[in-house]
Amino acid sequence: MTKSIQDLRERRAAKAAEARKLLDDHTGDKWSKSVSDQIDALYAEIDDVESQINRHQKQLEIEAENRIDRINPRDIDPTSPKALFNKFLRQGEEAITAEEWRSIRNTMSTTTGSEGGFTVPSAISSTIYDSMKAFGAMRAVSEIIRTADGRPLSFPTSDGTAEVGEWIAQNITATAADPTFGTASLNVFKASSKIVAVPFELLQDSTIDMEAFVVKRLAQRLGRTGNAGFTTGAGTTLPDGIVPKASSGKVGTSGQTLTIIYDDIVDLIHSVDPAYRGPKSSFMTSDALLRVLRKLKDTAGRPLWIPSYDAGIRLGANNGSESEPGHGGYSNPETPVVFDYLAGYPVYVNNDMAVPAANAKSLIFGDLSYYKIRDAMDVQLFRFTDSAYTKLGQVAFLAWARMGGNLVDTAAVKFYQHSAT
């Protein structure tokens, strides 16, 4: 099946290369309806191939989920953080000796305090945070800040895009123009993984990689929760989301409640000051609007979407990154993938963005790295063995994470809003 997926990726790449060549070879008056029909046919074939890749990848996921990741316990150092973490998961705190607790504390950052429960060792905590990136695009595009505690934190801000110097004659005093400074709060909020109940059988089966199983579940839940807050959070009890904090860039023309026109995209781009339209600039939208964007054409019928025809081979199914944008089949609809380029800028997919609707803010553009995510301390994990779970033959786990976010320069990111009617 793996070979089949690779064959499909190569087929997609070849078809995208054909489409790119047609676009490059038929500019201006060389464009015709015949070329347009060829392009449409190629894109339809690419979509079909992507659907096949997704089906194959989904089957692999199901098989992996049923199998879980199996390991040989003899291959693990019994004193390693991974082994001690697995021991805690299977047997609880009482099974860990005083010497092992000292070893666990030595694996943590020196600034991590003790708050009860099991403070996940730093190496495993880092794995959880890295895995969170796979469940929403915000951690892929934002700057991440780690702090030793969760005390209130203000981030200094200053918008100098309107500031200019002056030409001045000899012996004339220079004019004063002090910069204006402000602050943006980067406070953290408590997020729960919800309770993960694990059957006794998994705990007793020594061939099951419990650390991988539990960490995957925690990362999924905390990652999705964090991404939603970083995208649309209203502040106060949640992070300040990037969409609510962004400035208005363009309101769609009348009739654009479910669609968008290219002129409005251009207006959105140019609503952002050129100082923020550098290499880090990008779009972010939901998969629902992405489908609309991919169908956009100019007045001559030429597609405005630019496929990355070589990404399918270079990056594989889960392709796309900040440095190597790509498109193609992907195994998880929440995976932060860069879906090619629109008007010369990469497009990130984030399904916590609003879908097209009246007054919906469904598309943002700008330097998204001005959104700062703050993680405080390490993940806290608790293990429950009370009767509520024992009578079901289960042991339960609950993780807490403290995180927050804010767009520290609201001029750096603008949103597109659909028309009211």
XYZ file of C-alpha atoms in Angstrom:
421
model
C 0.000 0.000 0.000
C 2.906 2.358 0.773
C 4.229 1.919 -2.747
C 0.748 2.645 -4.073
C 0.625 5.920 -2.129
C 4.029 6.947 -3.461
C 2.924 6.132 -7.016
C -0.141 8.325 -6.507
C 1.978 11.181 -5.175
C 4.269 10.964 -8.187
C 1.238 10.920 -10.481
C -0.139 14.026 -8.791
C 3.212 15.767 -9.088
C 3.402 14.950 -12.793
C -0.097 16.290 -13.453
C 0.616 19.447 -11.462
C 3.802 19.936 -13.489
C 1.754 19.706 -16.687
C -0.653 22.316 -15.327
C 2.213 24.632 -14.364
C 3.775 24.331 -17.827
C 0.471 25.164 -19.518
C 0.090 28.233 -17.300
C 3.650 29.379 -18.009
C 3.460 28.743 -21.780
C 0.070 30.381 -22.376
C 0.175 33.892 -20.996
C -1.516 36.928 -22.463
C -3.095 36.359 -25.866
C -1.808 32.770 -25.992
C -4.554 31.775 -23.564
C -7.566 30.044 -25.089
C -10.631 28.057 -24.092
C -8.861 24.894 -25.191
C -6.008 25.544 -22.765
C -8.508 26.406 -20.029
C -10.280 23.082 -20.585
C -6.961 21.225 -20.388
C -6.109 22.956 -17.118
C -9.522 22.141 -15.640
C -9.148 18.499 -16.645
C -5.719 18.290 -15.024
C -6.977 19.859 -11.803
C -9.910 17.437 -11.734
C -7.489 14.529 -12.098
C -5.281 15.959 -9.340
C -8.306 16.159 -7.024
C -9.185 12.544 -7.803
C -5.628 11.391 -7.054
C -5.630 13.310 -3.775
C -8.852 11.572 -2.755
C -7.226 8.203 -3.435
C -4.176 9.167 -1.351
C -6.422 10.228 1.526
C -8.295 6.917 1.438
C -5.064 4.900 1.518
C -3.687 7.036 4.329
C -6.911 6.714 6.336
C -6.696 2.935 6.091
C -3.129 3.014 7.370
C -4.256 5.183 10.291
C -7.021 2.749 11.196
C -4.631 -0.189 11.103
C -2.085 1.699 13.212
C -4.770 2.700 15.715
C -5.920 -0.898 16.096
C -2.380 -2.171 16.465
C -1.077 0.725 18.616
C 2.663 1.200 18.673
C 4.315 -1.924 20.076
C 7.737 -1.899 21.644
C 10.079 -4.380 23.283
C 10.447 -3.332 26.944
C 13.908 -4.891 27.033
C 15.069 -2.237 24.573
C 14.313 0.589 27.034
C 16.715 1.719 29.740
C 14.758 1.114 32.995
C 16.172 4.345 34.454
C 15.298 6.511 31.461
C 12.559 9.182 31.654
C 10.490 7.163 29.179
C 10.700 4.011 31.308
C 9.865 5.857 34.532
C 6.969 7.636 32.840
C 5.636 4.282 31.631
C 6.007 2.898 35.163
C 3.964 5.781 36.539
C 1.281 5.261 33.886
C 0.997 1.540 34.567
C 1.506 1.328 38.351
C 1.041 4.821 39.785
C 3.117 7.016 42.088
C 3.398 4.412 44.814
C 5.437 2.159 42.521
C 8.150 4.787 42.003
C 10.985 4.715 44.526
C 12.543 7.755 46.170
C 15.655 7.304 44.016
C 13.517 7.138 40.875
C 11.678 10.313 41.932
C 15.049 12.048 42.189
C 15.861 10.842 38.683
C 12.526 12.152 37.405
C 13.138 15.569 38.954
C 16.602 15.662 37.392
C 15.038 15.285 33.948
C 12.864 18.353 34.495
C 13.825 21.944 33.969
C 15.209 23.529 37.152
C 12.455 26.134 37.082
C 9.608 23.621 37.223
C 7.864 23.699 40.571
C 6.107 20.823 42.299
C 2.331 21.134 42.233
C 1.286 17.573 42.943
C 0.407 14.857 40.509
C 3.087 13.865 38.055
C 4.922 16.715 36.371
C 5.781 15.239 33.001
C 9.578 15.105 32.425
C 10.792 17.848 30.091
C 11.663 15.514 27.224
C 8.153 14.057 27.219
C 6.565 17.459 27.804
C 8.413 18.777 24.742
C 7.091 15.832 22.743
C 3.545 16.735 23.752
C 3.988 20.378 22.750
C 5.629 19.410 19.451
C 2.767 17.018 18.735
C 0.247 19.798 19.366
C 1.447 21.427 16.145
C -0.185 18.591 14.232
C -3.656 19.571 15.404
C -4.027 23.097 14.121
C -2.010 25.628 12.198
C -1.580 28.261 14.898
C 1.442 26.666 16.572
C 3.025 26.220 13.141
C 2.942 29.934 12.282
C 3.229 31.649 15.675
C 6.213 32.457 17.847
C 6.258 30.186 20.908
C 7.384 31.563 24.278
C 8.039 29.293 27.286
C 7.963 30.713 30.819
C 8.810 29.137 34.168
C 5.524 30.169 35.740
C 2.130 31.552 34.831
C 2.307 35.016 36.351
C 0.712 37.829 34.297
C 2.985 38.945 31.487
C 2.794 42.012 29.256
C 4.472 42.151 25.864
C 5.738 45.577 24.741
C 4.384 46.825 21.414
C 5.151 49.753 19.132
C 3.823 50.496 15.638
C 6.351 52.592 13.745
C 4.940 52.189 10.227
C 3.702 55.801 10.129
C 6.845 57.339 11.615
C 9.249 59.250 9.353
C 12.377 61.317 9.806
C 12.948 64.772 8.310
C 15.183 66.797 6.040
C 16.673 69.648 7.920
C 18.792 72.696 7.101
C 22.035 73.685 8.781
C 21.872 75.045 12.338
C 18.194 74.068 12.718
C 17.062 72.051 15.736
C 15.663 68.614 14.983
C 11.983 68.010 15.669
C 11.049 65.686 18.529
C 8.926 62.632 17.703
C 8.996 60.063 20.487
C 7.803 56.550 19.582
C 4.507 55.439 21.047
C 4.679 52.267 23.093
C 1.916 50.004 24.275
C 1.494 46.563 25.831
C -0.318 43.375 24.900
C -1.105 40.883 27.650
C 0.273 37.366 27.321
C -1.522 35.776 30.229
C -2.005 32.019 30.415
C -5.175 30.027 30.973
C -5.718 26.480 32.154
C -6.672 23.869 29.558
C -7.737 20.308 30.318
C -7.257 17.225 28.160
C -10.498 15.839 29.625
C -10.178 12.438 31.248
C -8.524 9.660 29.255
C -9.736 6.276 30.531
C -7.462 3.314 29.776
C -8.539 -0.352 30.220
C -6.556 -2.532 32.606
C -5.614 -4.741 29.672
C -3.539 -2.006 28.079
C -1.788 -1.275 31.358
C -0.998 -4.950 31.922
C 0.207 -5.639 28.384
C 3.929 -4.884 28.553
C 4.241 -4.782 24.760
C 2.054 -1.681 24.497
C 3.910 1.621 24.330
C 1.838 3.361 26.985
C 3.840 6.572 26.789
C 3.122 6.891 23.053
C -0.540 5.996 23.527
C -1.242 8.479 26.344
C 0.932 11.275 24.914
C -0.862 10.996 21.565
C -4.260 11.375 23.238
C -3.126 14.300 25.376
C -1.562 16.088 22.409
C -4.678 15.596 20.295
C -7.017 17.055 22.871
C -4.826 19.848 24.182
C -3.694 20.699 20.651
C -7.228 21.099 19.343
C -8.298 23.044 22.420
C -5.343 25.400 22.169
C -5.752 25.952 18.436
C -9.396 26.951 18.836
C -8.492 29.470 21.550
C -5.553 30.887 19.592
C -7.808 31.314 16.546
C -11.077 32.709 17.883
C -10.610 33.096 21.659
C -12.343 36.112 23.170
C -9.822 36.842 25.932
C -10.604 37.256 29.671
C -11.070 33.512 30.313
C -9.527 32.337 27.037
C -6.525 33.397 24.961
C -6.940 36.417 22.704
C -7.497 34.783 19.313
C -5.782 36.021 16.185
C -9.057 36.679 14.344
C -10.725 38.850 17.035
C -7.491 40.828 17.489
C -6.754 41.342 13.781
C -7.773 44.549 12.033
C -10.332 44.792 9.260
C -8.674 44.570 5.864
C -11.562 44.136 3.454
C -15.323 43.656 3.648
C -16.664 41.661 0.716
C -18.708 43.353 -1.941
C -22.473 42.847 -1.848
C -23.431 39.295 -2.742
C -20.206 37.731 -1.472
C -21.738 35.977 1.539
C -20.477 32.511 0.556
C -17.831 33.376 -2.025
C -14.905 35.708 -2.558
C -13.601 37.523 -5.627
C -9.997 38.052 -6.597
C -10.243 41.849 -6.360
C -11.153 41.512 -2.684
C -8.124 39.265 -2.091
C -5.859 41.887 -3.651
C -7.471 44.576 -1.489
C -6.902 42.418 1.604
C -3.210 41.972 0.752
C -2.670 45.671 0.217
C -4.552 46.621 3.356
C -1.488 45.288 5.218
C 1.435 47.712 5.362
C 4.353 46.625 3.118
C 6.499 46.397 6.255
C 4.515 43.267 7.175
C 4.370 41.781 3.674
C 7.714 39.994 3.853
C 8.791 36.343 3.608
C 6.696 35.376 6.655
C 3.441 36.714 5.236
C 0.744 34.167 4.504
C -2.977 33.493 4.357
C -4.947 31.368 6.802
C -8.414 30.002 6.176
C -10.677 26.995 6.626
C -10.880 24.078 4.241
C -14.345 25.285 3.244
C -13.034 28.586 1.857
C -9.942 26.856 0.494
C -12.201 24.972 -1.911
C -13.591 28.307 -3.128
C -10.116 29.830 -3.501
C -8.860 26.921 -5.598
C -11.590 27.554 -8.164
C -10.846 31.263 -8.656
C -9.971 32.354 -12.209
C -9.173 35.647 -13.857
C -11.286 37.289 -16.531
C -9.566 35.218 -19.235
C -10.375 31.972 -17.425
C -6.847 31.370 -16.118
C -6.654 29.740 -12.647
C -5.306 32.019 -9.937
C -4.279 29.108 -7.742
C -0.648 28.055 -8.143
C 0.047 24.370 -7.381
C 3.381 23.274 -5.918
C 3.872 20.495 -8.443
C 7.045 19.032 -6.934
C 5.914 18.960 -3.301
C 4.150 15.612 -3.582
C 7.451 13.773 -4.022
C 9.610 15.933 -1.756
C 7.261 16.161 1.227
C 4.957 13.151 1.047
C 1.413 12.887 2.311
C 1.770 15.177 5.327
C 3.577 17.781 3.267
C 3.908 21.450 3.938
C 5.964 23.504 6.302
C 6.990 27.084 6.841
C 10.044 26.613 4.648
C 8.692 24.119 2.140
C 5.097 24.873 1.206
C 3.289 22.040 -0.496
C -0.034 20.493 -1.253
C -1.316 16.990 -1.519
C -3.178 14.250 0.306
C -2.857 14.463 4.060
C -3.837 11.972 6.715
C -5.387 14.325 9.238
C -7.730 17.173 8.231
C -6.337 19.196 11.126
C -2.715 18.834 10.041
C -1.211 22.324 9.511
C -0.416 22.084 5.839
C 0.534 24.899 3.501
C -1.743 24.487 0.501
C 0.281 26.005 -2.299
C 0.171 29.734 -3.066
C -2.465 32.370 -3.690
C -1.332 35.651 -5.221
C 2.241 34.660 -4.399
C 1.671 33.900 -0.697
C 1.341 30.508 1.052
C -2.037 29.447 2.421
C -2.384 27.681 5.797
C -5.480 25.620 6.566
C -7.028 26.052 10.004
C -10.490 24.581 10.452
C -11.124 26.703 13.533
C -11.447 29.650 11.139
C -15.027 30.573 10.249
C -16.571 29.009 7.147
C -18.009 31.352 4.491
C -21.236 32.950 5.739
C -22.796 36.377 6.073
C -20.440 38.664 8.043
C -18.028 35.769 8.684
C -14.317 36.553 9.040
C -13.118 33.577 7.028
C -9.678 34.678 5.782
C -6.721 36.449 7.372
C -3.490 37.691 5.825
C -0.258 39.172 7.095
C 2.789 38.257 9.132
C 1.216 35.636 11.382
C 4.388 35.297 13.467
C 3.292 38.449 15.307
C 0.881 36.168 17.106
C 2.697 34.972 20.245
C 1.815 31.748 22.053
C 2.922 31.394 25.663
C 3.318 28.031 27.398
C 3.768 28.169 31.175
C 5.649 25.405 32.970
C 5.311 21.748 31.966
C 2.270 19.565 31.479
C 0.706 18.222 34.694
C -0.620 14.660 34.544
C -2.867 12.999 37.152
C -3.681 9.308 37.499
C -7.056 8.179 38.938
C -7.766 4.727 40.382
C -10.953 5.457 42.315
C -14.029 3.225 42.273
C -15.708 5.140 39.462
C -13.081 3.746 37.100
C -12.142 0.540 38.915
C -15.640 -0.894 38.505
C -15.267 -0.345 34.762
C -11.864 -1.999 34.689
C -10.108 1.260 33.903
C -7.459 3.671 35.119
C -7.977 7.316 34.174
C -5.529 10.068 33.287
C -6.070 13.821 33.165
C -3.590 16.412 31.918
C -3.512 20.139 32.495
C -1.630 22.685 30.428
C -1.359 26.419 30.941
C -1.144 28.422 27.746
C -2.186 31.735 26.273
C -1.751 33.871 23.199
C -2.180 37.314 21.709
C -1.555 39.233 18.500
C 0.998 41.744 19.714
C 0.762 43.999 16.640
C -2.748 44.314 15.253
C -1.438 46.088 12.141
C 0.461 42.937 11.113
C -2.636 40.832 10.342
C -5.875 41.840 8.593
C -9.068 39.872 8.045
C -11.486 39.508 5.156
C -15.152 39.659 6.136
C -17.959 38.399 3.921
C -20.735 40.803 3.060
C -23.887 40.888 5.170
C -26.118 40.210 2.137
